[in-house]
XYZ file of C-alpha atoms in Angstrom:
433
model
C 0.000 0.000 0.000
C 2.825 2.426 0.956
C 4.672 1.580 -2.256
C 1.521 2.323 -4.247
C 1.159 5.665 -2.502
C 4.760 6.575 -3.318
C 4.296 5.703 -6.999
C 1.087 7.751 -7.167
C 2.746 10.756 -5.571
C 5.748 10.586 -7.907
C 3.445 10.472 -10.922
C 1.583 13.531 -9.628
C 4.827 15.427 -9.138
C 5.963 14.590 -12.688
C 2.639 15.508 -14.295
C 2.959 17.465 -17.541
C 1.996 21.150 -17.352
C -1.553 21.936 -18.416
C -2.602 24.669 -20.771
C -5.169 25.997 -18.324
C -4.007 28.268 -15.514
C -3.210 26.468 -12.248
C -5.420 27.870 -9.473
C -3.819 28.646 -6.142
C -3.999 26.052 -3.404
C -6.838 26.632 -0.923
C -5.718 28.833 1.997
C -8.018 26.954 4.352
C -8.958 23.349 4.866
C -11.759 22.087 2.640
C -13.124 18.711 3.859
C -12.889 15.876 1.346
C -16.605 15.349 1.973
C -17.875 18.843 2.820
C -20.770 19.081 5.283
C -24.135 19.143 3.581
C -27.469 19.778 5.229
C -29.328 17.963 2.444
C -30.149 14.353 3.358
C -31.894 11.536 1.577
C -35.196 10.743 3.281
C -36.371 7.297 2.134
C -40.146 7.266 2.123
C -40.379 3.697 3.366
C -37.852 3.999 6.183
C -35.787 1.322 4.424
C -32.782 3.009 2.781
C -31.512 -0.152 1.091
C -34.598 -1.926 -0.314
C -32.595 -4.479 -2.298
C -31.170 -6.000 0.872
C -27.743 -4.389 0.584
C -25.992 -4.247 3.943
C -24.381 -0.821 4.017
C -26.604 2.265 4.223
C -23.932 4.442 2.612
C -24.973 4.017 -0.999
C -22.964 4.209 -4.199
C -22.079 7.863 -4.919
C -24.645 9.616 -7.085
C -25.894 13.111 -7.748
C -27.861 14.226 -4.648
C -31.101 16.198 -4.858
C -30.436 19.867 -5.448
C -30.390 21.577 -2.024
C -32.950 24.264 -1.373
C -31.316 27.699 -1.149
C -30.933 28.970 2.407
C -31.881 32.638 2.507
C -31.192 33.090 6.239
C -28.818 31.515 8.732
C -31.677 29.725 10.550
C -34.681 28.353 8.676
C -37.589 26.001 9.292
C -37.843 22.954 7.047
C -40.868 20.720 6.514
C -42.003 18.059 4.107
C -43.750 14.759 3.598
C -44.346 11.893 1.224
C -46.702 9.108 0.237
C -45.311 5.753 -0.823
C -46.491 2.332 -1.945
C -44.200 -0.646 -1.450
C -45.313 -3.905 -3.066
C -43.169 -6.074 -0.745
C -42.649 -4.318 2.565
C -41.136 -7.374 4.328
C -38.894 -8.493 1.434
C -40.446 -11.968 1.281
C -41.029 -14.390 -1.581
C -44.758 -14.007 -0.831
C -45.130 -10.263 -1.085
C -47.289 -8.081 1.165
C -47.967 -4.551 -0.062
C -48.023 -1.491 2.161
C -48.801 2.230 1.972
C -46.574 4.546 3.976
C -47.104 8.176 4.967
C -44.235 10.292 6.234
C -43.971 13.837 7.496
C -41.084 15.761 8.965
C -40.315 19.133 10.516
C -36.987 20.534 11.537
C -34.496 23.357 11.645
C -31.565 24.128 9.401
C -28.675 26.328 10.471
C -25.771 27.455 8.300
C -23.753 30.344 9.732
C -20.280 31.575 8.871
C -18.240 34.162 10.744
C -14.754 35.089 9.595
C -13.041 31.704 9.053
C -15.505 29.688 11.159
C -18.653 27.892 10.036
C -21.460 26.329 12.092
C -24.055 24.057 10.500
C -26.972 21.949 11.746
C -29.760 19.943 10.152
C -32.182 18.459 12.691
C -35.509 16.775 11.872
C -38.252 14.783 13.516
C -39.870 12.387 11.030
C -43.062 10.373 11.548
C -43.513 7.089 9.629
C -47.046 5.702 9.515
C -48.008 2.366 7.907
C -51.534 1.699 6.653
C -51.765 -2.089 7.119
C -48.958 -2.949 9.567
C -49.324 -0.227 12.169
C -46.911 -1.968 14.551
C -44.162 -0.609 12.278
C -45.089 3.014 13.084
C -42.239 5.019 14.602
C -40.776 8.497 14.861
C -37.175 9.151 13.841
C -35.083 11.928 15.371
C -32.133 12.677 13.081
C -29.504 15.360 13.104
C -26.209 16.312 11.533
C -24.243 19.280 12.752
C -20.815 20.617 13.491
C -18.250 23.358 13.633
C -15.752 23.773 10.798
C -12.951 25.618 12.581
C -9.815 27.386 11.387
C -6.701 28.573 13.184
C -5.123 30.723 10.533
C -4.662 29.722 6.898
C -2.783 26.444 7.552
C -4.552 24.677 10.432
C -8.221 23.695 10.429
C -10.651 20.879 11.124
C -14.184 19.799 11.920
C -16.043 18.882 15.101
C -19.227 17.055 14.103
C -22.024 14.848 15.394
C -24.724 12.982 13.510
C -27.590 10.658 14.331
C -29.742 8.570 11.980
C -32.713 6.356 12.811
C -34.349 3.987 10.324
C -36.334 0.778 10.235
C -34.030 -2.170 9.559
C -34.186 -3.780 6.163
C -36.303 -6.922 6.312
C -34.239 -8.361 3.492
C -31.628 -8.868 6.227
C -33.594 -8.948 9.476
C -36.010 -11.794 8.855
C -38.428 -11.563 11.827
C -41.400 -9.802 10.238
C -43.406 -9.829 13.485
C -41.159 -7.201 15.084
C -40.434 -3.535 14.540
C -36.668 -3.119 14.771
C -35.303 0.435 14.561
C -31.603 1.055 14.039
C -30.088 4.132 15.712
C -26.599 5.081 14.538
C -24.611 7.935 16.078
C -21.190 9.165 14.973
C -18.931 11.798 16.513
C -15.825 13.152 14.827
C -13.049 15.546 15.789
C -10.450 15.910 13.055
C -7.809 18.344 11.960
C -5.583 19.137 9.010
C -2.339 21.111 9.018
C -0.202 22.198 6.094
C 3.330 21.085 7.020
C 4.961 21.878 3.654
C 3.861 23.212 0.291
C 1.079 20.924 -0.949
C 1.611 18.463 1.956
C -1.030 18.220 4.700
C -0.941 16.218 7.931
C -4.258 14.598 8.935
C -5.510 13.352 12.293
C -8.721 12.763 14.181
C -10.755 10.994 16.852
C -13.864 8.921 16.078
C -16.721 7.571 18.194
C -19.562 5.375 16.901
C -22.633 3.959 18.632
C -25.035 1.620 16.826
C -28.102 0.316 18.623
C -31.104 -1.795 17.580
C -34.432 -1.644 19.372
C -34.554 -5.460 19.160
C -31.571 -7.818 19.113
C -30.226 -8.347 15.601
C -28.087 -11.460 16.072
C -26.053 -11.120 12.873
C -25.384 -7.402 13.416
C -25.175 -6.746 17.195
C -25.352 -3.294 18.741
C -21.934 -1.889 19.584
C -20.006 1.077 20.949
C -16.666 1.946 19.304
C -13.894 4.467 19.859
C -10.888 5.085 17.658
C -8.578 7.424 15.797
C -7.143 8.133 12.355
C -3.944 9.670 11.028
C -2.579 10.294 7.575
C -1.000 12.469 4.942
C -2.518 14.283 1.972
C -0.801 15.698 -1.113
C -2.597 18.351 -3.185
C -1.606 19.326 -6.679
C -4.610 21.646 -7.098
C -7.813 22.560 -5.320
C -9.599 19.703 -7.078
C -6.800 17.123 -7.108
C -5.346 15.231 -4.164
C -4.002 11.875 -3.027
C -4.252 10.857 0.628
C -3.104 7.946 2.760
C -4.782 7.190 6.098
C -4.510 4.685 8.913
C -7.719 4.185 10.889
C -8.537 2.053 13.915
C -11.655 1.344 15.995
C -11.997 -0.722 19.177
C -15.582 -1.813 19.835
C -17.615 -3.581 22.523
C -20.937 -5.246 21.800
C -23.635 -3.779 24.052
C -26.381 -6.392 23.657
C -24.361 -9.630 23.481
C -22.045 -11.430 25.896
C -19.195 -13.730 24.969
C -20.407 -17.245 24.083
C -17.669 -19.908 23.729
C -20.141 -22.559 22.551
C -21.404 -20.492 19.598
C -17.966 -18.846 19.131
C -19.413 -15.367 19.638
C -17.167 -12.617 20.941
C -18.004 -9.546 23.037
C -16.249 -7.012 20.796
C -13.911 -6.471 17.858
C -10.997 -4.393 16.583
C -11.213 -2.785 13.148
C -8.077 -1.614 11.319
C -7.918 0.037 7.901
C -5.133 1.383 5.681
C -6.618 3.556 2.937
C -5.255 5.161 -0.219
C -7.675 7.680 -1.747
C -7.625 10.109 -4.653
C -9.926 12.762 -6.055
C -9.138 13.904 -9.575
C -10.869 16.419 -11.832
C -9.708 15.184 -15.219
C -11.262 18.002 -17.236
C -13.814 20.733 -16.653
C -16.559 18.140 -17.259
C -15.121 14.898 -15.869
C -14.021 13.795 -12.408
C -12.750 10.604 -10.795
C -13.055 9.560 -7.152
C -11.148 6.448 -6.027
C -10.478 4.609 -2.779
C -8.490 1.427 -2.087
C -8.230 -0.040 1.421
C -6.948 -3.042 3.296
C -9.529 -3.797 5.987
C -9.042 -6.160 8.930
C -11.408 -7.267 11.707
C -9.859 -8.980 14.726
C -11.736 -10.584 17.628
C -10.074 -10.697 21.072
C -11.068 -14.247 22.078
C -12.073 -16.200 18.957
C -9.637 -15.749 16.099
C -11.778 -18.157 14.022
C -13.958 -15.118 13.267
C -11.085 -12.908 12.051
C -11.177 -11.707 8.455
C -9.353 -9.227 6.257
C -9.061 -8.192 2.624
C -9.335 -5.353 0.144
C -12.209 -2.927 -0.186
C -12.567 -0.009 -2.526
C -14.606 2.356 -4.620
C -14.190 3.893 -8.080
C -16.626 6.565 -9.241
C -16.557 8.457 -12.541
C -18.712 11.456 -13.476
C -19.017 13.097 -16.877
C -20.900 16.252 -17.772
C -21.865 15.142 -21.268
C -23.712 18.383 -21.996
C -24.810 21.438 -20.078
C -27.999 19.582 -19.117
C -26.926 15.929 -19.012
C -24.614 14.288 -16.454
C -23.604 10.606 -16.504
C -21.947 8.641 -13.708
C -20.670 5.127 -13.075
C -19.407 3.448 -9.911
C -17.846 0.211 -8.671
C -17.854 -0.628 -4.941
C -16.379 -3.507 -2.938
C -17.158 -3.782 0.804
C -16.680 -6.218 3.710
C -18.646 -6.180 6.958
C -19.275 -8.580 9.866
C -22.231 -10.942 9.577
C -22.114 -13.375 12.477
C -23.840 -16.772 12.707
C -22.762 -20.419 12.612
C -22.257 -20.369 8.860
C -20.830 -16.884 8.314
C -18.351 -14.468 9.855
C -18.476 -11.697 7.281
C -20.260 -10.507 4.167
C -18.413 -9.501 0.977
C -20.431 -7.290 -1.343
C -19.631 -5.974 -4.801
C -21.809 -3.384 -6.562
C -21.840 -1.719 -9.958
C -24.104 1.139 -11.012
C -24.815 3.510 -13.888
C -26.778 6.717 -13.605
C -27.833 9.851 -15.460
C -29.320 13.232 -14.525
C -31.073 15.332 -17.154
C -32.329 18.896 -16.682
C -35.351 18.607 -18.914
C -36.517 22.145 -18.052
C -35.300 25.144 -16.090
C -36.815 23.802 -12.833
C -37.229 20.108 -13.595
C -34.665 17.325 -13.306
C -35.030 13.679 -14.252
C -32.673 11.063 -12.759
C -32.316 7.400 -13.699
C -30.024 4.677 -12.370
C -29.509 0.931 -12.605
C -27.400 -1.206 -10.318
C -26.298 -4.790 -9.790
C -24.877 -6.351 -6.639
C -23.462 -9.659 -5.469
C -23.022 -10.634 -1.810
C -21.121 -13.696 -0.546
C -21.319 -14.947 3.051
C -17.929 -16.296 4.109
C -15.785 -17.865 6.849
C -18.116 -20.324 8.647
C -17.146 -21.678 12.078
C -19.312 -24.782 11.568
C -18.519 -27.007 8.534
C -21.002 -26.520 5.710
C -22.849 -29.424 4.127
C -23.979 -27.238 1.196
C -22.561 -24.290 -0.740
C -22.196 -21.051 1.239
C -24.955 -18.486 0.864
C -24.661 -16.066 -2.035
C -27.084 -13.273 -3.055
C -27.399 -11.368 -6.302
C -29.782 -8.602 -7.237
C -30.677 -5.595 -9.360
C -32.169 -2.195 -8.671
C -33.590 0.229 -11.249
C -34.759 3.691 -10.255
C -36.349 6.706 -11.912
C -36.838 10.014 -10.084
C -38.249 13.383 -11.112
C -37.821 16.657 -9.242
C -39.702 19.923 -9.851
C -38.738 23.164 -8.129
C -42.106 24.876 -8.077
C -40.787 27.917 -6.212
C -37.377 28.975 -4.967
C -37.821 27.134 -1.658
C -40.464 24.554 -2.629
C -39.619 21.236 -4.304
C -41.868 18.347 -5.362
C -40.549 14.926 -6.322
C -41.748 11.552 -7.525
C -39.962 8.240 -7.841
C -40.283 4.673 -9.052
C -38.004 1.824 -8.064
C -37.905 -1.827 -9.029
C -35.789 -4.220 -6.938
C -35.042 -7.944 -7.031
C -32.865 -10.309 -5.045
C -31.990 -13.919 -5.853
C -30.177 -16.162 -3.399
C -28.944 -19.690 -2.737
C -31.029 -19.348 0.458
C -34.622 -19.924 -0.629
C -35.930 -17.682 2.154
C -33.957 -14.689 0.888
C -35.461 -14.407 -2.598
C -37.800 -11.502 -3.240
C -38.734 -8.733 -5.630
C -40.923 -5.664 -5.564
C -41.579 -2.058 -6.510
C -41.730 1.265 -4.688
C -43.627 4.342 -5.898
C -43.252 7.644 -4.027
C -44.580 11.215 -4.166
C -43.322 13.958 -1.880
C -42.475 17.573 -1.309
C -40.329 19.811 0.893
C -39.968 23.473 1.709
C -37.839 25.940 3.664
C -39.395 28.868 5.547
């Protein structure tokens, strides 16, 4: 990994001069993923309807944020949705879902400091299966601080609540709400021309309202450190080392079932962001990820993960993107210790009118369940699936947006109980006051 980083940095340093003028390096720290108050609000409360494990989806063009005319504004919105297979079963059961949310949005800058907050209370109401009803309290906020032109960072906190995906959690008689909280304190200092030193502290808490055996609740604390090299404002290569130590909060150690009471997560990551031309950009990440368990090494796993995303502004009104993602995450039972998932997607966004945007995407995924602690008498579980989505967005007024969407999803599996398909249709709107 270090050798690869050195080669990449040498190639950047030897890059041929461009005809366009080189812009000056940014005087202040700009986060690689700048804070954004705009959040996806899935109408069904199930962010990953195709049964994909991670809730952080493949990069795609987000909905256009509503302009914020004042530092503090009220936000409100709602949606109606129909899901043909709410429990992700082979025998589908349809459901109608109503959602409504209210909240506050703050975005305030003073000199070199910036404070931001997006906090909402969302009500999910189900027409046929009312035991699924719940309210979600979500927020994302922080302070982007600066100490002069060369030292800066972010203090942030975020919380997200959502109904678990029944493509993974198979007990359809229970409402299981996942609450994920993340706290971050990081900093960046320019130590030499174009070279930046990175560091930070991380805290994560994930809790389920009902025990999810394959994905237990946990509390984790850790840190990260690294180095970033910038050739321009929109071009950098970074190398990071990250570590988390976690304790499970709803499961004790079980020697009979070979279940541990915590884990250690280590990651070495090489990342790059590259604007190839005025209309094309490339975002890449390659990591070596390792999970280690303190008492039962039989559960240990490691391997490569990564992401490659390409975006092309084909015309002034048409943008195309493509992405490849490879992820590993724990999935603990007798026959599995982790889940390896690979995804590929294609998407397009078309401004069909001055205030109307149409977005389309298709994706394919494959998930393998690996490293059993009990010998298998049959092939290990493997899932495949496809998702196709079409969304339209109309900005009726400056601060009023209406949207509609259609999604078709399907999952096949070597496990007969994990095969399903369905459709989701949504209509919604949002406003800032």
